[in-house]
Short mmCIF file of C-alpha atoms in Angstrom, two decimals:
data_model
loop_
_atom_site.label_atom_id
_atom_site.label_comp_id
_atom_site.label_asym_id
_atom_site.label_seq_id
_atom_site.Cartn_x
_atom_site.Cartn_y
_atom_site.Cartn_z
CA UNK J 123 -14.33 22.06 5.45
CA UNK J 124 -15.35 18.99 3.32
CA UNK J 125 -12.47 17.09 3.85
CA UNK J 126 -11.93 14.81 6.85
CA UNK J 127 -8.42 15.66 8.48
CA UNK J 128 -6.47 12.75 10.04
CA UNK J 129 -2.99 12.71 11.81
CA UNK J 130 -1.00 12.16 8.93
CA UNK J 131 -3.11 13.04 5.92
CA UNK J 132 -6.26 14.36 4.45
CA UNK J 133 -9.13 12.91 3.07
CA UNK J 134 -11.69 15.14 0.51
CA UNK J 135 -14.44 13.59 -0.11
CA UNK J 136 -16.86 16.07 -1.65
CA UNK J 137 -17.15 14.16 -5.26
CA UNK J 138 -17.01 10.70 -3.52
CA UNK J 139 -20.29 8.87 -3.28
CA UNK J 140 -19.06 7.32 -0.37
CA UNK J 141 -17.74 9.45 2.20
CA UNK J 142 -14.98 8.63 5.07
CA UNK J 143 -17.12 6.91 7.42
CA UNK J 144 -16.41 4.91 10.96
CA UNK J 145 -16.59 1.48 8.78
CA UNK J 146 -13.41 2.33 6.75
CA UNK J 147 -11.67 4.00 9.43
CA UNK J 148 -12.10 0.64 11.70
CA UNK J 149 -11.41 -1.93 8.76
CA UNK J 150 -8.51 0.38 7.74
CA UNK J 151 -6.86 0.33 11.54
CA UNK J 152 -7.99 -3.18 11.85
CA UNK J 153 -6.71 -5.41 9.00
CA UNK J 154 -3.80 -7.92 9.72
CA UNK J 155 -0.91 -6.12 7.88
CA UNK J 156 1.79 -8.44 9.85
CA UNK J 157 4.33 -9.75 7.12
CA UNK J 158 2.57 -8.33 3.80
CA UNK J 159 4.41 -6.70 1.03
CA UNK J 160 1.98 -6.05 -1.01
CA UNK J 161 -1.51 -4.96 -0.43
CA UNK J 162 -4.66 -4.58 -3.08
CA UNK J 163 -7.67 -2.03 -2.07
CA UNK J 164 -10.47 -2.89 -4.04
CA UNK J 165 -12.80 0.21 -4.41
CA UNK J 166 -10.80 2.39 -2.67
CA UNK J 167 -13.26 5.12 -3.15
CA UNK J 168 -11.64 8.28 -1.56
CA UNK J 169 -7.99 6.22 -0.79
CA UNK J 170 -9.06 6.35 2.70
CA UNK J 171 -7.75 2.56 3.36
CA UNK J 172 -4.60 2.66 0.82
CA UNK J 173 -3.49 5.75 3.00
CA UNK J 174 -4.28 4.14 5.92
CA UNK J 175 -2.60 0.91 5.88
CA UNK J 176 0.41 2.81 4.17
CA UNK J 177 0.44 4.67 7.14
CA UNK J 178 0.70 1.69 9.17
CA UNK J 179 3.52 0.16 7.15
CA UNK J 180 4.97 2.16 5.38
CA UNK J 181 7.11 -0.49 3.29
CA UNK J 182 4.02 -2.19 2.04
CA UNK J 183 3.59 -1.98 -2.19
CA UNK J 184 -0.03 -0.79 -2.44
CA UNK J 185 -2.52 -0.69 -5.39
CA UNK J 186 -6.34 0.64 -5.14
CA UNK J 187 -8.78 -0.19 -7.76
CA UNK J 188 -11.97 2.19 -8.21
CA UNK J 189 -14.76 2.08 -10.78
CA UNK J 190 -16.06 5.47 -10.22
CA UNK J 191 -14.11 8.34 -12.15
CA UNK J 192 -15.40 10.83 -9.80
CA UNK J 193 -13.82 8.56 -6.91
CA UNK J 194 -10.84 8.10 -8.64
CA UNK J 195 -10.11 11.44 -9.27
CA UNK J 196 -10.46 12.29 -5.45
CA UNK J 197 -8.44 9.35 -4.44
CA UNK J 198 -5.46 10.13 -7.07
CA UNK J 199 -5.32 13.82 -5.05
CA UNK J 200 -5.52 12.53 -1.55
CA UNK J 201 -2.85 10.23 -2.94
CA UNK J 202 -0.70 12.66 -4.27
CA UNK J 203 -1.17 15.06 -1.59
CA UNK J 204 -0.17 12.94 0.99
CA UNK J 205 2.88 11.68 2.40
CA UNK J 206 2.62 8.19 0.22
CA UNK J 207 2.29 9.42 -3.38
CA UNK J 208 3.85 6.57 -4.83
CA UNK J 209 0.27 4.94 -3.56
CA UNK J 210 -1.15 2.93 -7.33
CA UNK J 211 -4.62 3.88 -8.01
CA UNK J 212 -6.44 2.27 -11.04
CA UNK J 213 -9.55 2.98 -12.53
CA UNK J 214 -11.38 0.13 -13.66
CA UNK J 215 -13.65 -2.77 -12.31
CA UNK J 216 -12.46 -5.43 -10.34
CA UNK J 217 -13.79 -8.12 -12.53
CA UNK J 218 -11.53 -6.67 -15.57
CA UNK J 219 -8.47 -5.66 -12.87
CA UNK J 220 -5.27 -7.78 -13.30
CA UNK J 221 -1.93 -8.29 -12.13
CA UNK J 222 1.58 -9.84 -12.38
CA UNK J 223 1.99 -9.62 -8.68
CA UNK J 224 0.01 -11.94 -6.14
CA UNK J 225 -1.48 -9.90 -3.22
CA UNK J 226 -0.39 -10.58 0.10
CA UNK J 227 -2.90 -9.02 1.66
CA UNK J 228 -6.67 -7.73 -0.12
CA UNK J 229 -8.86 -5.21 1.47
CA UNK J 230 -12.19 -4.33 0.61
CA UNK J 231 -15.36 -2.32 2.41
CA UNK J 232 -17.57 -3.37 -0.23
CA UNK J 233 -20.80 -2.24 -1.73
CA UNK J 234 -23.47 -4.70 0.22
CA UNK J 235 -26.82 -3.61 -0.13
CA UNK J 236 -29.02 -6.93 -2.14
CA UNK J 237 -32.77 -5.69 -2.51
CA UNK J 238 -33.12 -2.54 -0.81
CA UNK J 239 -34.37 0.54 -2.87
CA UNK J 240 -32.17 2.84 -4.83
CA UNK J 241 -31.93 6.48 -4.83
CA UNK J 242 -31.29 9.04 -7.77
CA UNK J 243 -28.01 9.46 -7.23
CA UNK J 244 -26.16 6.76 -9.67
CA UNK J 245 -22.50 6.89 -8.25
CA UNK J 246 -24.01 6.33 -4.51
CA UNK J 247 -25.94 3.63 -5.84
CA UNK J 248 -22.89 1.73 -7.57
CA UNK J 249 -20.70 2.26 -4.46
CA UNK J 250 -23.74 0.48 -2.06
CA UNK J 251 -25.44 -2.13 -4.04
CA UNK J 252 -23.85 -5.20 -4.67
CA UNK J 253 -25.13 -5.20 -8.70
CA UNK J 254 -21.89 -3.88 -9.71
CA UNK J 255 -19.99 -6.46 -7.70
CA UNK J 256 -21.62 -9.12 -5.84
CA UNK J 257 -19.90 -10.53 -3.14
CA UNK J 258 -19.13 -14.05 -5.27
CA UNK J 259 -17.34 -11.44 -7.59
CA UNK J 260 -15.27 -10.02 -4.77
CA UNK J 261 -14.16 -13.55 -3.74
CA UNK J 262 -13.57 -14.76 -6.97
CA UNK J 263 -11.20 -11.44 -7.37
CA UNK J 264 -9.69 -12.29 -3.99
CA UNK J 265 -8.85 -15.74 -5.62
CA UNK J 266 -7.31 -14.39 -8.69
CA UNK J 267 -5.19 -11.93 -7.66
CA UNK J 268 -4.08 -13.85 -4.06
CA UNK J 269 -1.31 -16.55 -3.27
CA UNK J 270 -1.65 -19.38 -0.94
CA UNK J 271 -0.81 -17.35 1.98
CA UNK J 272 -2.91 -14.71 1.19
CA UNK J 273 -5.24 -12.81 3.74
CA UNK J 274 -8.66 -10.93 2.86
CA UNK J 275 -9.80 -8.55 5.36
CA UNK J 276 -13.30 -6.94 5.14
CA UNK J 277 -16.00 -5.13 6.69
CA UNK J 278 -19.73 -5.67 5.78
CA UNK J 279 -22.65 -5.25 8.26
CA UNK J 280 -23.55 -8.37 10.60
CA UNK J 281 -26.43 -10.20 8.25
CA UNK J 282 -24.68 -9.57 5.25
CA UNK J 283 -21.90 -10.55 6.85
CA UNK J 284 -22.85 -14.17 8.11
CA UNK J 285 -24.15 -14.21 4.13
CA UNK J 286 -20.53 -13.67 2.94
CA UNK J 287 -18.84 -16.15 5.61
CA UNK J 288 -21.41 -18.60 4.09
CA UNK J 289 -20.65 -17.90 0.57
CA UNK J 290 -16.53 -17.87 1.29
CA UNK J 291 -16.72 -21.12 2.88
CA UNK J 292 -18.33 -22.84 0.29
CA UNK J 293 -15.50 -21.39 -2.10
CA UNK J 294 -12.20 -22.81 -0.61
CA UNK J 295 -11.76 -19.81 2.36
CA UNK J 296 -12.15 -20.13 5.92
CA UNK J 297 -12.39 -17.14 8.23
CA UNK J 298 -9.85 -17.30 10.41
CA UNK J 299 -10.84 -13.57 12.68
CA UNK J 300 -14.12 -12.04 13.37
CA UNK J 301 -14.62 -9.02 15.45
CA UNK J 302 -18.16 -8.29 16.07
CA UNK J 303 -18.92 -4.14 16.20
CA UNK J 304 -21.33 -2.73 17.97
CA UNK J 305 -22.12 1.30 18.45
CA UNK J 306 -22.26 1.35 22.55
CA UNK J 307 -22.89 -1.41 25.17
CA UNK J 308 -26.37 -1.75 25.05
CA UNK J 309 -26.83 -1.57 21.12
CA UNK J 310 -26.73 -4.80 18.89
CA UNK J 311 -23.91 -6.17 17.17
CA UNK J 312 -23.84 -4.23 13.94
CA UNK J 313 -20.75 -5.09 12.11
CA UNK J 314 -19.05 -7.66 11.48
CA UNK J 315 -14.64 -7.02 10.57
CA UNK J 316 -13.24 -10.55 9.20
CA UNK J 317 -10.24 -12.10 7.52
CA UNK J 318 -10.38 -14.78 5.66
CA UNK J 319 -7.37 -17.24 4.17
CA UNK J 320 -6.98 -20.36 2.26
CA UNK J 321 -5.39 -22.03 5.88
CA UNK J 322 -8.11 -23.57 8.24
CA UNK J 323 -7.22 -22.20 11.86
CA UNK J 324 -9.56 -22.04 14.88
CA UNK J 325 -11.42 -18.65 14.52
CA UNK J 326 -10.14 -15.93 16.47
CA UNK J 327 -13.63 -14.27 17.53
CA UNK J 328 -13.98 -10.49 19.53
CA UNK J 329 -16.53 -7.70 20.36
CA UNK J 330 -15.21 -4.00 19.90
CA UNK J 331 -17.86 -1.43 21.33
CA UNK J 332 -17.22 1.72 19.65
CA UNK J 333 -18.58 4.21 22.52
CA UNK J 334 -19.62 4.31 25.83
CA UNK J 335 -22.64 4.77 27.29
CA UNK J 336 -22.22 8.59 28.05
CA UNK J 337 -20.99 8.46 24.17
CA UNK J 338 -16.92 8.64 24.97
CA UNK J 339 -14.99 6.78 22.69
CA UNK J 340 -13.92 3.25 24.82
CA UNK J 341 -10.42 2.65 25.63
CA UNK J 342 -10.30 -0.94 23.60
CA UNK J 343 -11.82 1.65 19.95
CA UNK J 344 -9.18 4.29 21.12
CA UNK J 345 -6.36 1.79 21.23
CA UNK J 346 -7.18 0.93 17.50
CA UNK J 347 -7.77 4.29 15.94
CA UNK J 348 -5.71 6.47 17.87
CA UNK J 349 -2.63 6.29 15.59
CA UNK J 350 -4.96 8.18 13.12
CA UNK J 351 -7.72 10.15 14.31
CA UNK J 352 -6.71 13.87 15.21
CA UNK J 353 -8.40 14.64 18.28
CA UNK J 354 -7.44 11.12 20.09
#
């Protein structure tokens, strides 16, 4: 089976570089939906958080932009073979992407690795390394296509994380949640999920462990995913 079966839909991802993984399915049950209309995933690879936070609200207007044909292609047939085909998928980059409507809400689990070495495998490459889109690029995409009361929810791991809070800052956004991920109690923080706004608050900070120590899923990362994972 190459596809990933949730509760509600299907994912293939046998032509996708990258492949449904526990970073998307947390950012995608995550993200602060509360109030949005309209949402923007940008590189929605296999749809995986389109048909996820459709799934959670089902009135929300949502558009995916992917750069990689291959992707795209994938995500337009998860799209259309799920229960949300009226899901907008475009395929182009980011930096050329633009739109009439003003995002209430823009989600992203972006490519972030800087300096580390590249394999063969081009498409992989584009959907990990930040050449194609650094993370300046993603904000200043966040800043075009948002309102003032605009949330940007991401996931990137911890170091490259505190990079991008740095960088965000420094460009008119303040994080306003941060929930710190790590794989089981006695492992180190590994990921960091944040939003970000244009509207200063006092930052809403959390730790979600994602397994126990005899590996069971823990009650606080079964309360978030449970709505979409089969066997939960």
């Amino acid at each position: 089976m190459s596809g990933f079966v949730f509760k509600q839909f299907k994912v293939e991802h046998d032509h996708c570089a990258m492949k449904v993984s526990t970073d998307g399915i947390l950012l995608g049950a995550w993200a602060n939906l509360s109030g949005a209309k309209s949402l923007l995933d940008i590189g929605t690879g296999t749809g995986l958080l389109a048909l996820m936070c459709k799934q959670r609200s089902s009135e929300l207007d949502i558009t995916a932009v992917e750069i990689d044909e291959s992707a795209y292609t994938q995500a337009l047939q998860n799209v259309a073979n799920s229960p949300w085909p009226t899901i907008s998928i475009t395929h182009q980059t980011i930096q050329s992407f633009s739109s009439e409507v003003k995002f209430d809400v823009v989600i992203s689990n972006p490519p972030y690795f800087n300096h580390s070495l590249k394999g063969d495998n081009v498409a992989r490459n584009t959907a990990r390394h930040t050449d194609g889109l650094s993370f300046e690029e993603l904000i200043n995409a966040f800043k075009h296509l948002s309102h003032r009361g605009s949330r940007f929810s991401l996931i990137l791991p911890s170091i490259e994380g505190a990079l991008f809070i740095e960088l965000a800052t420094q460009n008119g956004l303040y994080l306003n949640t941060h929930c710190q991920v790590k794989a089981t109690p006695n492992k180190d923080i590994s990921r960091s999920l944040m939003t970000f706004s244009y509207v200063k608050s006092d930052i809403e900070t959390s730790i979600l462990c994602i397994r126990n120590l005899d590996n069971t899923y823990t009650a606080d990362y079964i309360a978030l995913c449970k709505a979409f994972y089969l066997k939960m």
